[in-house]
Short mmCIF file of C-alpha atoms in Angstrom, two decimals:
data_model
loop_
_atom_site.label_atom_id
_atom_site.label_comp_id
_atom_site.label_asym_id
_atom_site.label_seq_id
_atom_site.Cartn_x
_atom_site.Cartn_y
_atom_site.Cartn_z
CA UNK A 147 107.58 151.98 119.58
CA UNK A 148 109.82 153.74 116.98
CA UNK A 149 108.46 156.46 114.73
CA UNK A 150 109.12 154.50 111.70
CA UNK A 151 107.10 151.44 112.77
CA UNK A 152 104.28 153.83 113.80
CA UNK A 153 104.37 155.64 110.46
CA UNK A 154 104.50 152.25 108.68
CA UNK A 155 101.48 150.88 110.50
CA UNK A 156 99.46 154.07 109.92
CA UNK A 157 99.80 153.74 106.23
CA UNK A 158 98.29 150.34 106.13
CA UNK A 159 94.88 149.95 104.38
CA UNK A 160 94.14 147.09 106.65
CA UNK A 161 96.35 144.83 109.05
CA UNK A 162 95.45 141.71 110.95
CA UNK A 163 95.40 142.43 114.74
CA UNK A 164 96.68 139.77 117.15
CA UNK A 165 94.54 138.92 120.02
CA UNK A 166 95.34 140.80 123.15
CA UNK A 167 95.86 137.60 125.13
CA UNK A 168 95.73 133.92 124.57
CA UNK A 169 94.89 132.80 128.09
CA UNK A 170 91.80 133.47 130.16
CA UNK A 171 91.05 132.25 133.60
CA UNK A 172 88.00 130.69 135.10
CA UNK A 173 89.09 131.05 138.83
CA UNK A 174 92.44 129.23 139.04
CA UNK A 175 91.74 127.36 135.85
CA UNK A 176 93.44 128.70 132.68
CA UNK A 177 91.64 128.39 129.38
CA UNK A 178 94.55 128.38 126.68
CA UNK A 179 93.49 129.20 123.14
CA UNK A 180 96.32 127.15 121.74
CA UNK A 181 95.21 124.00 123.66
CA UNK A 182 91.57 124.71 122.74
CA UNK A 183 92.53 124.88 118.98
CA UNK A 184 94.49 121.64 119.05
CA UNK A 185 91.47 119.85 120.80
CA UNK A 186 89.03 121.22 118.16
CA UNK A 187 91.22 120.03 115.35
CA UNK A 188 91.41 116.55 116.89
CA UNK A 189 87.61 116.40 117.31
CA UNK A 190 87.07 117.65 113.65
CA UNK A 191 89.65 114.96 112.39
CA UNK A 192 88.13 112.06 114.29
CA UNK A 193 84.57 113.09 113.37
CA UNK A 194 85.21 113.47 109.64
CA UNK A 195 87.51 110.41 109.65
CA UNK A 196 84.69 108.27 111.17
CA UNK A 197 82.34 109.41 108.53
CA UNK A 198 84.73 108.58 105.68
CA UNK A 199 85.61 105.24 107.28
CA UNK A 200 81.90 104.02 107.48
CA UNK A 201 81.25 105.38 103.97
CA UNK A 202 84.29 103.19 102.71
CA UNK A 203 82.80 100.07 104.35
CA UNK A 204 84.41 100.05 107.85
CA UNK A 205 82.82 99.45 111.24
CA UNK A 206 81.35 102.62 113.09
CA UNK A 207 83.48 103.50 116.18
CA UNK A 208 86.64 102.11 114.77
CA UNK A 209 88.30 105.52 114.15
CA UNK A 210 87.45 106.59 117.74
CA UNK A 211 89.05 103.35 119.02
CA UNK A 212 92.09 103.89 117.13
CA UNK A 213 92.37 107.53 117.93
CA UNK A 214 92.78 106.47 121.65
CA UNK A 215 96.15 105.16 120.64
CA UNK A 216 97.11 107.55 117.79
CA UNK A 217 96.42 111.00 119.53
CA UNK A 218 98.50 110.53 122.68
CA UNK A 219 101.41 109.03 120.54
CA UNK A 220 101.09 111.86 118.10
CA UNK A 221 101.20 114.55 120.85
CA UNK A 222 104.26 113.06 122.37
CA UNK A 223 105.94 112.50 119.02
CA UNK A 224 105.12 116.20 118.07
CA UNK A 225 106.73 117.43 121.27
CA UNK A 226 109.84 115.33 121.09
CA UNK A 227 110.46 116.48 117.53
CA UNK A 228 110.05 120.04 118.62
CA UNK A 229 112.34 119.68 121.53
CA UNK A 230 114.95 117.87 119.48
CA UNK A 231 114.99 120.49 116.64
CA UNK A 232 114.65 123.58 118.96
CA UNK A 233 116.81 122.22 121.97
CA UNK A 234 118.35 125.55 122.53
CA UNK A 235 115.08 126.73 124.00
CA UNK A 236 115.33 124.22 126.69
CA UNK A 237 118.96 123.47 127.43
CA UNK A 238 121.97 125.87 128.07
CA UNK A 239 122.62 128.76 130.24
CA UNK A 240 119.48 130.48 131.47
CA UNK A 241 117.27 127.70 130.24
CA UNK A 242 114.99 125.35 132.28
CA UNK A 243 114.78 121.78 130.86
CA UNK A 244 111.47 121.34 132.75
CA UNK A 245 109.90 123.71 130.13
CA UNK A 246 109.78 120.80 128.03
CA UNK A 247 106.57 119.69 129.64
CA UNK A 248 104.84 123.19 129.23
CA UNK A 249 103.28 121.99 125.98
CA UNK A 250 100.45 124.54 126.41
CA UNK A 251 103.02 127.31 125.53
CA UNK A 252 103.27 125.90 121.97
CA UNK A 253 105.73 123.71 120.21
CA UNK A 254 104.54 120.63 118.34
CA UNK A 255 106.40 119.41 115.51
CA UNK A 256 104.28 118.01 112.68
CA UNK A 257 106.80 115.40 111.61
CA UNK A 258 107.14 113.90 115.02
CA UNK A 259 103.34 113.93 115.57
CA UNK A 260 102.73 112.10 112.19
CA UNK A 261 105.62 109.54 112.72
CA UNK A 262 104.82 108.58 116.27
CA UNK A 263 101.07 109.13 115.66
CA UNK A 264 101.41 106.47 112.88
CA UNK A 265 102.84 103.93 115.43
CA UNK A 266 99.81 104.49 117.58
CA UNK A 267 97.52 104.07 114.61
CA UNK A 268 99.40 100.85 113.72
CA UNK A 269 98.74 99.48 117.13
CA UNK A 270 95.10 100.30 117.04
CA UNK A 271 94.80 98.90 113.56
CA UNK A 272 96.38 95.57 114.44
CA UNK A 273 94.14 95.36 117.48
CA UNK A 274 91.05 95.84 115.12
CA UNK A 275 92.40 93.64 112.28
CA UNK A 276 92.22 96.29 109.72
CA UNK A 277 94.94 97.55 107.24
CA UNK A 278 96.66 100.80 108.15
CA UNK A 279 96.88 102.27 104.64
CA UNK A 280 93.03 102.14 104.35
CA UNK A 281 92.71 103.80 107.69
CA UNK A 282 95.17 106.50 106.80
CA UNK A 283 93.22 107.23 103.69
CA UNK A 284 90.10 107.85 105.55
CA UNK A 285 91.56 110.24 108.05
CA UNK A 286 93.88 112.20 105.66
CA UNK A 287 91.50 115.14 104.85
CA UNK A 288 90.59 115.43 108.47
CA UNK A 289 94.13 115.62 109.58
CA UNK A 290 95.18 118.43 107.25
CA UNK A 291 92.06 120.34 108.20
CA UNK A 292 92.90 119.78 111.90
CA UNK A 293 96.46 121.18 111.25
CA UNK A 294 94.68 124.40 109.82
CA UNK A 295 92.64 124.73 112.83
CA UNK A 296 95.66 124.27 115.12
CA UNK A 297 97.33 127.21 113.31
CA UNK A 298 94.88 129.35 114.95
CA UNK A 299 96.59 128.64 118.26
CA UNK A 300 99.73 130.21 116.97
CA UNK A 301 97.96 133.35 116.22
CA UNK A 302 96.68 133.54 119.80
CA UNK A 303 100.21 132.92 120.93
CA UNK A 304 101.77 135.46 118.71
CA UNK A 305 104.25 133.05 117.14
CA UNK A 306 105.44 131.49 113.91
CA UNK A 307 105.33 134.66 111.97
CA UNK A 308 107.68 136.04 109.22
CA UNK A 309 109.72 139.19 108.76
CA UNK A 310 108.45 142.72 108.91
CA UNK A 311 106.35 143.78 106.04
CA UNK A 312 104.15 146.63 104.75
CA UNK A 313 101.60 144.37 102.90
CA UNK A 314 98.02 145.19 103.66
CA UNK A 315 97.32 141.81 105.43
CA UNK A 316 100.46 142.23 107.73
CA UNK A 317 100.14 140.87 111.27
CA UNK A 318 100.29 143.31 114.31
CA UNK A 319 102.38 142.03 117.06
CA UNK A 320 101.86 143.56 120.47
CA UNK A 321 103.93 143.68 123.53
CA UNK A 322 102.28 141.54 126.18
CA UNK A 323 102.88 141.87 129.86
CA UNK A 324 101.85 140.07 133.17
CA UNK A 325 99.40 142.71 134.62
CA UNK A 326 100.48 141.94 138.22
CA UNK A 327 104.20 142.12 137.83
CA UNK A 328 104.53 144.29 134.72
CA UNK A 329 107.20 141.90 133.29
CA UNK A 330 107.07 140.74 129.58
CA UNK A 331 104.94 137.53 129.15
CA UNK A 332 104.37 136.79 125.27
CA UNK A 333 102.35 133.72 125.97
CA UNK A 334 100.21 134.14 129.05
CA UNK A 335 100.46 138.03 129.26
CA UNK A 336 98.00 140.66 128.13
CA UNK A 337 98.60 143.49 125.54
CA UNK A 338 97.47 146.52 127.54
CA UNK A 339 98.61 148.71 124.83
CA UNK A 340 97.40 147.51 121.38
CA UNK A 341 99.76 149.60 119.51
CA UNK A 342 101.89 147.19 117.21
CA UNK A 343 105.46 147.02 118.06
CA UNK A 344 106.00 145.55 114.59
CA UNK A 345 103.90 144.28 111.42
CA UNK A 346 105.08 141.11 110.03
CA UNK A 347 104.14 138.34 107.52
CA UNK A 348 101.39 136.13 108.99
CA UNK A 349 103.15 132.74 108.00
CA UNK A 350 100.87 130.89 110.31
CA UNK A 351 97.85 132.21 108.06
CA UNK A 352 99.74 131.27 105.02
CA UNK A 353 99.99 127.73 106.21
CA UNK A 354 96.39 127.65 107.42
CA UNK A 355 95.09 128.70 103.95
CA UNK A 356 97.36 126.25 102.21
CA UNK A 357 96.20 123.39 104.38
CA UNK A 358 92.60 124.17 103.53
CA UNK A 359 93.49 124.01 99.90
CA UNK A 360 95.32 120.74 100.37
CA UNK A 361 92.18 119.42 102.11
CA UNK A 362 90.09 120.31 99.13
CA UNK A 363 92.58 118.85 96.71
CA UNK A 364 92.58 115.61 98.66
CA UNK A 365 88.81 115.31 98.83
CA UNK A 366 88.53 116.05 95.02
CA UNK A 367 91.24 113.56 94.03
CA UNK A 368 89.81 110.86 96.23
CA UNK A 369 86.41 111.21 94.64
CA UNK A 370 87.53 111.63 91.17
CA UNK A 371 90.15 108.81 91.12
CA UNK A 372 88.83 106.57 93.91
CA UNK A 373 92.17 106.32 95.54
CA UNK A 374 93.20 103.78 98.11
CA UNK A 375 96.06 101.83 99.56
CA UNK A 376 97.49 104.57 101.24
CA UNK A 377 97.69 106.95 98.15
CA UNK A 378 95.27 109.54 99.60
CA UNK A 379 97.48 109.91 102.75
CA UNK A 380 100.45 110.09 100.40
CA UNK A 381 98.84 113.00 98.44
CA UNK A 382 98.09 114.89 101.57
CA UNK A 383 101.73 114.51 102.84
CA UNK A 384 102.99 115.60 99.40
CA UNK A 385 100.72 118.70 99.20
CA UNK A 386 101.33 119.74 102.97
CA UNK A 387 105.10 119.53 102.48
CA UNK A 388 105.30 121.27 99.24
CA UNK A 389 103.86 124.27 101.01
CA UNK A 390 105.81 123.88 104.19
CA UNK A 391 108.99 124.39 102.19
CA UNK A 392 108.33 127.96 101.22
CA UNK A 393 106.33 128.93 104.29
CA UNK A 394 109.23 127.56 106.51
CA UNK A 395 111.78 129.67 104.60
CA UNK A 396 109.65 132.90 105.44
CA UNK A 397 109.64 132.33 109.23
CA UNK A 398 112.00 134.37 111.32
CA UNK A 399 111.58 132.67 114.83
CA UNK A 400 114.64 130.89 116.12
CA UNK A 401 115.32 127.47 114.73
CA UNK A 402 118.11 124.78 114.46
CA UNK A 403 119.95 125.53 111.08
CA UNK A 404 121.84 123.14 108.87
CA UNK A 405 124.16 124.82 106.31
CA UNK A 406 122.31 128.11 107.26
CA UNK A 407 118.88 126.72 106.33
CA UNK A 408 116.20 125.82 108.83
CA UNK A 409 116.19 122.01 109.55
CA UNK A 410 112.46 121.75 108.78
CA UNK A 411 113.11 122.80 105.15
CA UNK A 412 115.33 119.66 104.73
CA UNK A 413 112.80 117.48 106.41
CA UNK A 414 109.99 118.86 104.28
CA UNK A 415 111.84 118.24 101.08
CA UNK A 416 112.83 114.53 102.20
CA UNK A 417 109.29 113.74 103.18
CA UNK A 418 107.88 115.35 100.00
CA UNK A 419 110.16 113.12 97.88
CA UNK A 420 109.15 110.05 99.85
CA UNK A 421 105.33 110.92 99.27
CA UNK A 422 105.76 111.40 95.60
CA UNK A 423 107.59 108.19 95.22
CA UNK A 424 104.86 106.34 97.06
CA UNK A 425 102.33 107.93 94.73
CA UNK A 426 104.26 106.82 91.64
CA UNK A 427 105.07 103.23 92.86
CA UNK A 428 101.97 102.08 94.64
CA UNK A 429 98.99 101.30 92.41
CA UNK A 430 95.56 99.82 92.70
CA UNK A 431 92.23 101.05 93.76
CA UNK A 432 90.35 101.17 97.12
CA UNK A 433 90.57 97.99 99.33
CA UNK A 434 87.64 95.53 99.56
CA UNK A 435 85.15 96.85 102.01
CA UNK A 436 85.26 93.45 103.75
CA UNK A 437 88.78 94.09 104.69
CA UNK A 438 87.80 97.34 106.36
CA UNK A 439 85.15 95.73 108.67
CA UNK A 440 87.94 94.12 110.81
CA UNK A 441 87.31 92.55 114.14
CA UNK A 442 86.20 93.80 117.41
CA UNK A 443 89.76 93.55 118.83
CA UNK A 444 89.65 94.22 122.63
CA UNK A 445 85.85 94.25 122.92
CA UNK A 446 84.02 91.85 125.28
CA UNK A 447 83.21 89.25 122.90
CA UNK A 448 86.23 89.42 120.59
CA UNK A 449 84.33 88.07 117.75
CA UNK A 450 84.63 89.15 114.26
CA UNK A 451 81.94 89.91 111.85
CA UNK A 452 81.87 89.76 108.10
CA UNK A 453 81.07 92.83 106.06
CA UNK A 454 77.56 93.73 105.62
CA UNK A 455 76.37 92.36 108.82
CA UNK A 456 77.19 95.24 111.18
CA UNK A 457 74.64 97.64 112.73
CA UNK A 458 75.74 100.45 110.34
CA UNK A 459 75.20 98.48 107.16
CA UNK A 460 73.06 101.18 105.68
CA UNK A 461 72.83 103.84 103.02
CA UNK A 462 76.47 104.97 103.22
CA UNK A 463 78.02 101.58 102.76
CA UNK A 464 75.46 100.82 100.11
CA UNK A 465 76.39 104.03 98.21
CA UNK A 466 79.99 103.22 98.43
CA UNK A 467 79.38 99.56 97.26
CA UNK A 468 77.32 101.06 94.42
CA UNK A 469 79.95 103.48 93.38
CA UNK A 470 82.48 100.64 93.36
CA UNK A 471 80.15 98.39 91.35
CA UNK A 472 79.60 101.60 89.02
CA UNK A 473 83.16 102.05 88.33
CA UNK A 474 83.62 98.35 87.53
CA UNK A 475 80.63 98.72 85.16
CA UNK A 476 82.04 101.83 83.40
CA UNK A 477 85.41 99.92 82.87
CA UNK A 478 83.82 97.09 81.33
CA UNK A 479 80.63 98.59 79.68
CA UNK A 480 81.84 98.53 76.17
CA UNK A 481 82.74 94.81 76.53
CA UNK A 482 79.22 94.18 78.02
CA UNK A 483 77.52 95.90 75.27
CA UNK A 484 79.68 94.03 72.71
CA UNK A 485 78.87 90.75 74.39
CA UNK A 486 75.20 91.69 74.53
CA UNK A 487 75.09 92.44 70.78
CA UNK A 488 77.05 89.19 70.09
CA UNK A 489 74.61 87.15 72.14
CA UNK A 490 71.68 88.75 70.30
CA UNK A 491 73.07 87.80 67.00
CA UNK A 492 73.44 84.31 68.19
CA UNK A 493 70.11 84.11 69.31
CA UNK A 494 68.96 85.45 65.97
CA UNK A 495 70.94 82.76 64.11
CA UNK A 496 69.51 80.13 66.41
CA UNK A 497 66.02 81.38 65.75
CA UNK A 498 66.59 81.39 62.02
CA UNK A 499 67.97 77.89 62.09
CA UNK A 500 65.05 76.66 64.15
CA UNK A 501 62.62 78.18 61.49
CA UNK A 502 64.53 76.42 58.65
CA UNK A 503 64.24 73.21 60.48
CA UNK A 504 60.56 73.56 61.16
CA UNK A 505 59.90 74.48 57.36
CA UNK A 506 61.87 71.40 56.39
CA UNK A 507 59.78 69.09 58.52
CA UNK A 508 56.67 70.54 57.11
CA UNK A 509 57.76 69.98 53.70
CA UNK A 510 58.70 66.35 54.44
CA UNK A 511 55.09 65.73 56.02
CA UNK A 512 53.57 67.24 52.88
CA UNK A 513 55.33 64.86 50.73
#
């Protein structure tokens, strides 16, 4: 390590250490932190998405069934996008194309994951007879939170960081080696000497925190405006891509460039504009809960059931229906109050007329 790097590191009030390793072994079985973070994110997204789906009126278990299609499609799409945009890592002199399948070493493009994952979700939704936009709205907060969790895997892999820096929250990067051979191994190796070779911007952490903020924004907006018809998902996409633009421009790892700019910057801008256009053009509140109940699809009986008759028809759906009814009552409360006042006046007039008629009858009998 150079004297300047050592002096710079020693002057920091605080820096973020990298893990000394990202892979542990149970006998011959490797436990890879990157894979564990991805799995944890998927579990959180499915669990939270299931709760939101049921609360909106959907059948319990639907999200899990659709995830069986969406998750594999998403992983394949994410890897394909990464390979397509970072092809130089796998093809050319000194490269091994078979490394394409070494997904545990990192390399999942979110754009490919969302695009092909949406295809898998569409297949699952068609089999269950439910609208894809409503499903996307239910899982949106869980997806961006899963992305935040997945970024921890980049920390363990010592990847996706920015330029050298002297900020107090700089990330320490260590030299990892294979203990048996002594050769450099940045992914599966171990940092025997935890003296940083460089201190860099932790762009993975910036994206992690940004994703948590987008998650909170999406949850708040959904509750405040009762969004539906895919608009929750569009808000998530717009929020994520807005942050990805500036974070991507801070990264220093090798990437495909277009006009001297990382290709993911252009992709982020294009997707951001599409998401904003969707938010502006698509209108309407949440879908009728009856549409979310769907059918059993490929279950044993294949029968469909109307909303409100399923085994999960409980407090969550009642609360959601009550909120729907409440919003309708709020919108029309002034008209209903005016109608009530008008009806009261009519009843008063009718009562007065009846009294006058009864008084006239009495006068006639007296005469």
